[in-house]
Tab-separated table of C-alpha atoms and ligand atoms in Angstrom:
chain	number	residue	atom	x	y	z
A	1	PHE	CA	22.093	17.299	-18.687
A	2	PRO	CA	25.026	16.294	-17.457
A	3	SER	CA	28.512	17.870	-18.169
A	4	VAL	CA	31.316	15.575	-20.152
A	5	ILE	CA	33.634	18.083	-20.844
A	6	GLY	CA	37.330	17.091	-20.695
A	7	ARG	CA	36.529	13.576	-20.579
A	8	ASP	CA	37.715	10.536	-23.386
A	9	LEU	CA	35.649	8.545	-24.827
A	10	LEU	CA	37.442	5.435	-25.244
A	11	THR	CA	34.423	2.976	-24.352
A	12	LEU	CA	30.930	3.666	-23.632
A	13	LYS	CA	31.572	1.165	-20.505
A	14	ASP	CA	32.792	4.929	-19.358
A	15	PHE	CA	29.349	6.783	-19.272
A	16	ASN	CA	26.272	5.930	-18.232
A	17	SER	CA	22.931	6.061	-19.999
A	18	ASP	CA	22.404	9.841	-18.986
A	19	GLU	CA	25.735	10.573	-20.694
A	20	ILE	CA	25.595	8.553	-23.529
A	21	LYS	CA	21.753	10.217	-23.976
A	22	TYR	CA	23.053	13.507	-23.815
A	23	PHE	CA	25.595	12.790	-26.559
A	24	LEU	CA	22.410	11.269	-28.588
A	25	TRP	CA	20.206	14.242	-27.460
A	26	THR	CA	23.290	16.743	-29.085
A	27	ALA	CA	23.700	14.767	-32.229
A	28	ALA	CA	19.197	14.684	-32.939
A	29	ASP	CA	19.617	18.710	-31.799
A	30	LEU	CA	22.467	19.199	-34.175
A	31	LYS	CA	21.107	17.608	-37.047
A	32	GLU	CA	17.373	19.238	-37.072
A	33	ARG	CA	19.737	22.806	-36.394
A	34	ILE	CA	22.047	22.128	-39.317
A	35	LYS	CA	20.244	19.942	-41.324
A	36	ASN	CA	16.710	20.199	-40.939
A	37	ASN	CA	16.742	24.582	-40.494
A	38	LYS	CA	19.817	24.797	-42.456
A	39	GLU	CA	21.500	26.949	-39.451
A	40	THR	CA	24.534	27.980	-39.325
A	41	VAL	CA	26.282	26.456	-35.602
A	42	ARG	CA	29.468	27.399	-35.280
A	43	LEU	CA	29.999	26.073	-32.011
A	44	LEU	CA	34.026	25.195	-32.636
A	45	GLU	CA	35.408	27.859	-34.112
A	46	GLY	CA	39.168	28.178	-33.690
A	47	LYS	CA	39.655	24.569	-32.590
A	48	SER	CA	41.589	21.935	-34.097
A	49	ALA	CA	41.594	17.960	-33.993
A	50	ALA	CA	44.442	15.373	-34.449
A	51	LEU	CA	43.031	12.832	-36.915
A	52	ILE	CA	45.231	10.145	-36.242
A	53	PHE	CA	44.282	6.740	-38.311
A	54	GLN	CA	46.818	3.645	-38.080
A	55	LYS	CA	44.325	1.767	-40.285
A	56	ARG	CA	42.077	2.618	-43.138
A	57	SER	CA	38.797	4.670	-42.983
A	58	THR	CA	35.891	6.082	-45.196
A	59	ARG	CA	32.936	6.993	-42.562
A	60	THR	CA	35.454	7.565	-39.757
A	61	ARG	CA	37.487	9.858	-41.285
A	62	VAL	CA	35.280	11.688	-43.621
A	63	SER	CA	32.182	12.234	-41.107
A	64	THR	CA	35.008	13.787	-38.404
A	65	GLU	CA	36.369	16.061	-41.307
A	66	THR	CA	33.242	17.586	-42.704
A	67	GLY	CA	31.507	17.572	-39.303
A	68	LEU	CA	34.105	19.396	-37.114
A	69	ALA	CA	34.175	21.825	-40.294
A	70	LEU	CA	30.654	22.191	-40.284
A	71	LEU	CA	31.192	23.531	-36.717
A	72	GLY	CA	34.124	25.557	-38.056
A	73	GLY	CA	36.980	23.822	-36.287
A	74	HIS	CA	39.679	22.488	-38.200
A	75	SER	CA	41.634	18.764	-38.901
A	76	VAL	CA	44.273	17.173	-39.266
A	77	TYR	CA	44.906	14.170	-40.534
A	78	LEU	CA	47.685	11.899	-39.571
A	79	THR	CA	48.724	8.139	-40.883
A	80	ASP	CA	51.574	6.328	-39.591
A	81	SER	CA	53.559	7.407	-42.912
A	82	ASP	CA	53.340	11.097	-42.314
A	83	PHE	CA	53.843	11.670	-38.932
A	84	HIS	CA	56.569	10.421	-36.288
A	85	LEU	CA	54.371	8.077	-34.278
A	86	GLY	CA	55.032	4.193	-34.173
A	87	VAL	CA	58.311	4.978	-36.173
A	88	SER	CA	60.189	7.233	-34.305
A	89	GLU	CA	57.902	9.218	-31.678
A	90	SER	CA	56.263	7.119	-28.151
A	91	THR	CA	52.745	7.355	-28.164
A	92	THR	CA	52.235	9.524	-24.852
A	93	ASP	CA	54.954	11.910	-26.144
A	94	THR	CA	53.028	12.306	-29.230
A	95	GLY	CA	50.091	12.792	-26.849
A	96	ARG	CA	51.845	15.555	-24.941
A	97	VAL	CA	53.116	17.439	-28.304
A	98	LEU	CA	49.555	17.562	-29.935
A	99	SER	CA	47.982	18.834	-26.426
A	100	GLY	CA	49.788	21.663	-27.277
A	101	PHE	CA	48.373	22.167	-31.122
A	102	CYS	CA	45.228	21.031	-30.769
A	103	ASP	CA	42.235	21.126	-28.666
A	104	LEU	CA	41.183	17.050	-29.195
A	105	ILE	CA	42.947	13.898	-30.392
A	106	LEU	CA	40.557	11.190	-32.471
A	107	ALA	CA	42.790	8.060	-33.104
A	108	ARG	CA	42.126	5.089	-34.810
A	109	VAL	CA	44.670	2.552	-33.480
A	110	TYR	CA	45.170	-1.369	-33.544
A	111	GLN	CA	45.201	-1.293	-29.641
A	112	GLN	CA	43.207	-0.154	-27.253
A	113	LYS	CA	45.828	0.101	-24.850
A	114	ASP	CA	47.665	2.683	-27.316
A	115	LEU	CA	44.068	4.542	-26.570
A	116	GLU	CA	44.791	4.194	-22.789
A	117	ASP	CA	48.302	5.389	-23.579
A	118	MET	CA	47.786	8.294	-25.475
A	119	ALA	CA	44.648	9.060	-23.034
A	120	ASN	CA	46.726	9.311	-19.908
A	121	SER	CA	49.751	11.617	-21.717
A	122	ALA	CA	46.985	14.326	-23.579
A	123	THR	CA	45.906	16.939	-21.412
A	124	ILE	CA	43.065	17.183	-24.414
A	125	PRO	CA	39.648	14.537	-24.372
A	126	VAL	CA	41.063	11.442	-26.579
A	127	ILE	CA	38.158	9.712	-29.049
A	128	SER	CA	38.570	6.385	-29.830
A	129	GLY	CA	37.901	5.621	-33.613
A	130	LEU	CA	37.964	2.250	-33.230
A	131	SER	CA	40.255	-0.290	-31.867
A	132	GLU	CA	40.180	-4.395	-32.237
A	133	MET	CA	38.250	-3.948	-28.583
A	134	TYR	CA	35.663	-1.272	-29.192
A	135	HIS	CA	34.164	1.058	-31.437
A	136	PRO	CA	31.782	3.210	-29.543
A	137	ILE	CA	31.257	6.449	-31.710
A	138	GLN	CA	29.760	3.939	-34.485
A	139	ILE	CA	27.587	2.247	-31.641
A	140	LEU	CA	26.167	6.121	-30.664
A	141	ALA	CA	25.572	5.685	-34.723
A	142	ASP	CA	23.768	2.813	-34.569
A	143	LEU	CA	21.389	4.283	-30.846
A	144	MET	CA	20.562	7.282	-33.053
A	145	THR	CA	19.634	5.387	-36.389
A	146	LEU	CA	17.473	2.978	-34.233
A	147	GLN	CA	16.003	5.940	-32.039
A	148	GLU	CA	15.090	7.508	-34.843
A	149	HIS	CA	13.096	4.954	-36.757
A	150	PHE	CA	11.444	3.235	-33.783
A	151	GLY	CA	10.834	6.741	-31.844
A	152	SER	CA	12.352	4.904	-28.508
A	153	LEU	CA	14.962	2.614	-27.503
A	154	HIS	CA	13.867	1.136	-24.387
A	155	GLY	CA	12.725	-2.933	-24.307
A	156	ARG	CA	14.167	-3.497	-27.690
A	157	THR	CA	15.855	-6.500	-28.733
A	158	VAL	CA	19.307	-6.586	-31.122
A	159	ALA	CA	20.254	-9.464	-32.927
A	160	TRP	CA	24.007	-9.989	-33.778
A	161	VAL	CA	24.913	-12.561	-36.348
A	162	GLY	CA	28.863	-12.816	-36.817
A	163	ASP	CA	31.332	-12.175	-34.889
A	164	GLY	CA	32.091	-11.374	-31.322
A	165	ASN	CA	34.015	-8.284	-32.643
A	166	ASN	CA	34.460	-4.811	-31.821
A	167	ILE	CA	31.404	-4.059	-32.725
A	168	ILE	CA	29.358	-6.037	-30.586
A	169	HIS	CA	31.646	-5.300	-27.433
A	170	SER	CA	30.709	-1.422	-27.757
A	171	PHE	CA	27.098	-2.768	-28.251
A	172	MET	CA	27.250	-4.768	-25.176
A	173	MET	CA	28.464	-1.699	-23.540
A	174	ALA	CA	25.926	0.384	-24.409
A	175	ALA	CA	22.897	-1.602	-24.789
A	176	PRO	CA	21.258	-2.380	-21.741
A	177	LYS	CA	21.790	0.803	-20.232
A	178	PHE	CA	19.058	2.127	-22.622
A	179	GLY	CA	16.848	-1.338	-21.489
A	180	MET	CA	17.501	-2.968	-24.431
A	181	HIS	CA	18.071	-6.882	-24.354
A	182	LEU	CA	21.066	-8.564	-26.915
A	183	ASN	CA	21.309	-11.940	-28.661
A	184	ILE	CA	24.457	-12.842	-29.851
A	185	ALA	CA	25.409	-15.525	-32.034
A	186	THR	CA	28.812	-16.218	-33.560
A	187	PRO	CA	30.468	-19.642	-34.203
A	188	GLN	CA	32.013	-21.596	-31.409
A	189	GLY	CA	35.586	-19.755	-30.869
A	190	TYR	CA	34.185	-16.266	-32.050
A	191	GLU	CA	32.197	-15.203	-29.067
A	192	PRO	CA	32.437	-11.674	-27.389
A	193	ASP	CA	35.460	-11.262	-24.929
A	194	SER	CA	35.258	-12.925	-21.947
A	195	GLU	CA	35.601	-10.031	-19.740
A	196	VAL	CA	33.211	-7.737	-21.521
A	197	THR	CA	30.659	-10.772	-21.454
A	198	GLN	CA	30.668	-10.640	-17.934
A	199	PHE	CA	30.446	-7.005	-17.532
A	200	THR	CA	27.532	-6.956	-19.704
A	201	LYS	CA	25.880	-9.456	-17.985
A	202	GLY	CA	26.664	-7.140	-14.941
A	203	LEU	CA	24.808	-4.560	-16.433
A	204	ALA	CA	22.005	-6.596	-17.888
A	205	GLN	CA	20.950	-7.524	-14.384
A	206	GLU	CA	21.101	-4.002	-13.123
A	207	ASN	CA	19.170	-2.829	-15.967
A	208	LYS	CA	16.874	-5.496	-16.064
A	209	THR	CA	17.594	-6.848	-19.509
A	210	SER	CA	18.839	-9.784	-20.783
A	211	VAL	CA	22.308	-10.813	-22.609
A	212	ASP	CA	21.973	-14.313	-24.452
A	213	LEU	CA	25.037	-16.342	-26.254
A	214	THR	CA	24.515	-18.740	-28.807
A	215	ASN	CA	25.966	-20.865	-31.776
A	216	ASP	CA	22.815	-20.276	-33.470
A	217	PRO	CA	21.777	-17.526	-35.676
A	218	ARG	CA	18.300	-18.277	-35.675
A	219	GLU	CA	17.549	-18.552	-32.582
A	220	ALA	CA	19.019	-14.960	-31.791
A	221	CYS	CA	16.676	-13.685	-34.422
A	222	LEU	CA	13.821	-15.405	-33.480
A	223	SER	CA	11.813	-11.959	-32.721
A	224	ALA	CA	14.124	-9.579	-32.729
A	225	ASP	CA	13.593	-5.787	-33.512
A	226	VAL	CA	17.081	-5.259	-35.104
A	227	ILE	CA	19.367	-7.763	-36.817
A	228	VAL	CA	22.911	-6.467	-37.225
A	229	THR	CA	25.917	-7.930	-38.240
A	230	ASP	CA	29.392	-6.638	-39.672
A	231	THR	CA	32.028	-8.155	-41.789
A	232	TRP	CA	33.865	-11.211	-40.937
A	233	ILE	CA	37.573	-10.256	-41.337
A	234	SER	CA	38.409	-6.864	-39.340
A	235	MET	CA	40.829	-4.753	-40.157
A	236	GLY	CA	44.197	-6.437	-39.077
A	237	GLN	CA	43.219	-10.419	-39.270
A	238	GLU	CA	43.545	-10.372	-43.572
A	239	GLU	CA	45.595	-13.145	-42.921
A	240	GLU	CA	42.604	-15.227	-41.254
A	241	LYS	CA	40.151	-15.081	-44.540
A	242	ALA	CA	40.241	-18.427	-45.342
A	243	ALA	CA	39.447	-20.054	-41.758
A	244	ARG	CA	36.885	-17.590	-40.982
A	245	LEU	CA	34.974	-17.788	-44.510
A	246	LYS	CA	34.697	-21.526	-42.997
A	247	SER	CA	33.960	-20.885	-39.728
A	248	PHE	CA	31.165	-17.867	-40.185
A	249	ALA	CA	29.400	-20.604	-43.124
A	250	GLY	CA	25.496	-20.188	-42.051
A	251	TYR	CA	25.973	-16.921	-40.642
A	252	GLN	CA	25.280	-15.045	-43.627
A	253	VAL	CA	22.298	-12.620	-42.697
A	254	ASP	CA	19.664	-13.515	-45.872
A	255	HIS	CA	15.814	-13.157	-45.943
A	256	GLU	CA	15.351	-16.314	-44.072
A	257	LEU	CA	17.091	-15.475	-41.015
A	258	MET	CA	15.334	-11.440	-41.651
A	259	SER	CA	11.866	-13.415	-41.649
A	260	LEU	CA	12.289	-15.260	-37.960
A	261	ALA	CA	12.604	-11.407	-36.406
A	262	LYS	CA	9.623	-9.095	-35.727
A	263	LYS	CA	7.753	-8.188	-39.371
A	264	GLU	CA	9.072	-4.579	-38.209
A	265	ALA	CA	12.475	-5.371	-37.672
A	266	VAL	CA	15.579	-3.677	-39.311
A	267	PHE	CA	19.015	-4.597	-40.854
A	268	LEU	CA	22.151	-2.736	-39.221
A	269	HIS	CA	25.982	-2.744	-41.081
A	270	CYS	CA	28.386	-0.397	-39.465
A	271	LEU	CA	29.925	-0.665	-43.182
A	272	PRO	CA	32.181	-1.145	-44.957
A	273	ARG	CA	29.432	-4.333	-46.198
A	274	LYS	CA	31.505	-8.202	-48.048
A	275	PRO	CA	29.115	-9.971	-49.610
A	276	GLU	CA	29.431	-13.076	-47.761
A	277	GLU	CA	27.811	-11.712	-44.306
A	278	VAL	CA	25.040	-10.633	-45.628
A	279	THR	CA	22.599	-10.559	-49.086
A	280	ASP	CA	22.175	-8.420	-51.186
A	281	GLU	CA	18.657	-9.016	-50.951
A	282	VAL	CA	18.476	-8.143	-47.708
A	283	PHE	CA	21.125	-5.156	-47.470
A	284	GLU	CA	19.096	-3.218	-50.184
A	285	SER	CA	15.503	-3.896	-48.612
A	286	GLU	CA	13.516	-1.947	-47.176
A	287	GLN	CA	14.030	-3.191	-43.763
A	288	SER	CA	17.921	-2.145	-44.412
A	289	LEU	CA	19.088	1.271	-42.509
A	290	VAL	CA	22.729	1.126	-43.775
A	291	TRP	CA	22.887	4.555	-45.230
A	292	GLN	CA	21.503	6.468	-42.317
A	293	GLU	CA	23.253	5.085	-39.770
A	294	ALA	CA	26.510	5.916	-41.924
A	295	GLU	CA	24.994	9.221	-42.490
A	296	ASN	CA	24.299	9.262	-38.569
A	297	ARG	CA	27.822	8.881	-38.094
A	298	LYS	CA	28.072	12.700	-38.702
A	299	TRP	CA	25.760	13.821	-36.405
A	300	THR	CA	27.017	11.723	-33.522
A	301	VAL	CA	30.631	12.645	-33.959
A	302	MET	CA	30.020	16.041	-34.200
A	303	ALA	CA	28.001	15.752	-30.510
A	304	VAL	CA	30.747	14.399	-29.188
A	305	MET	CA	33.144	16.593	-30.340
A	306	THR	CA	31.036	19.109	-28.955
A	307	CYS	CA	30.017	18.042	-25.397
A	308	LEU	CA	34.134	16.676	-24.452
A	309	MET	CA	34.808	20.800	-25.820
A	310	GLN	CA	31.751	22.047	-24.182
A	311	ASP	CA	28.498	22.217	-22.474
A	312	TYR	CA	26.162	22.635	-24.965
A	313	ASN	CA	22.542	23.038	-24.029
A	314	PRO	CA	20.448	21.695	-26.602
A	315	ILE	CA	17.659	23.481	-28.011
A	316	HIS	CA	15.320	21.418	-28.955
A	317	PRO	CA	13.539	18.366	-26.405
A	318	MET	CA	14.721	15.534	-25.762
A	319	PRO	CA	14.171	12.565	-27.896
A	320	ASN	CA	12.421	9.681	-26.201
A	321	PHE	CA	14.804	6.596	-25.185
B	1	CP	N1	32.267	2.388	-39.709
B	1	CP	C1	33.223	2.552	-39.931
B	1	CP	O1	34.201	3.067	-39.038
B	1	CP	O2	33.882	3.364	-41.242
B	1	CP	P1	35.350	3.078	-41.916
B	1	CP	O3	35.987	2.145	-41.701
B	1	CP	O4	34.884	3.562	-43.402
B	1	CP	O5	35.387	4.491	-40.798
B	2	NVA	N1	35.085	-4.859	-37.673
B	2	NVA	C1	35.419	-3.698	-38.129
B	2	NVA	C2	34.769	-2.702	-38.219
B	2	NVA	C3	34.960	-1.596	-38.933
B	2	NVA	C4	34.521	-0.156	-39.135
B	2	NVA	C5	37.173	-3.781	-38.096
B	2	NVA	O1	37.489	-3.729	-37.254
B	2	NVA	O2	37.599	-3.681	-39.351
């Protein structure tokens, strides 16, 4: 396995396919050992993590806190209202100070640039817990879920229906590395970031996969293996709500869109979910893997924390990707 000790995980752009596979292999291994075999695995005994949240979170916070505790470590949850960052201390000073107390930082911020500043000043690994640009640890959980469900990832087609946001940006940085195809449907004006798109097209070429952008959800879903969506109004965009609801009309994932995909297609959503982007029928259907996806946030973040702090040698064979 490739060592990733000491690295920051600010975007999956920085990690090659072997490194991403190593995270996923470790996640599968920890899940097997701890959940299925009931082993006690105190890999991170004595380690501390600072969890910085400038935005709300259910999954990211709880999976990280409980995951680190399972591995024997300790976390400190910090928001703008209980420490100095963003009020009376700079990001870079905060990064240096936390490096003296902790072994790792996980931060959910408004600006990717703040994560970069934090990582540049900190001497310990920094993990993104979401920014306006990316949500890398979410996509690790999504890939793990698809691998568990289908038994492999190579050659699968992921259809994205919705906003060209942080979640699809992270898919774009990872999917071609697994030989996966991407069909991305967004309303006009809500396309993914153009630099991310350029970069992903290059990745797709290298890996002989496709990345297709369209304004037609039906076209994107045709023969897909996976349909994915997310809220139309991300955190921080609340004021755009009325305009966005209008722009995204016709983008709700419903039975009709699902029926254009392959018969065995599945549905993913990072959550939290609003009813406008997906019908109850699809969300609650057999095809929906959203609860497994949410649970896998825990195994994947545990894997990331472990691998950034030590060379972990998985016990079980590598899953088939
Ligand atoms: N999917 C996700 O990151 O959820 P939270 O906002 O609850 O952390
Ligand atoms: N796109 C959403 C994801 C939430 C996990 C947001 O940024 O709010």
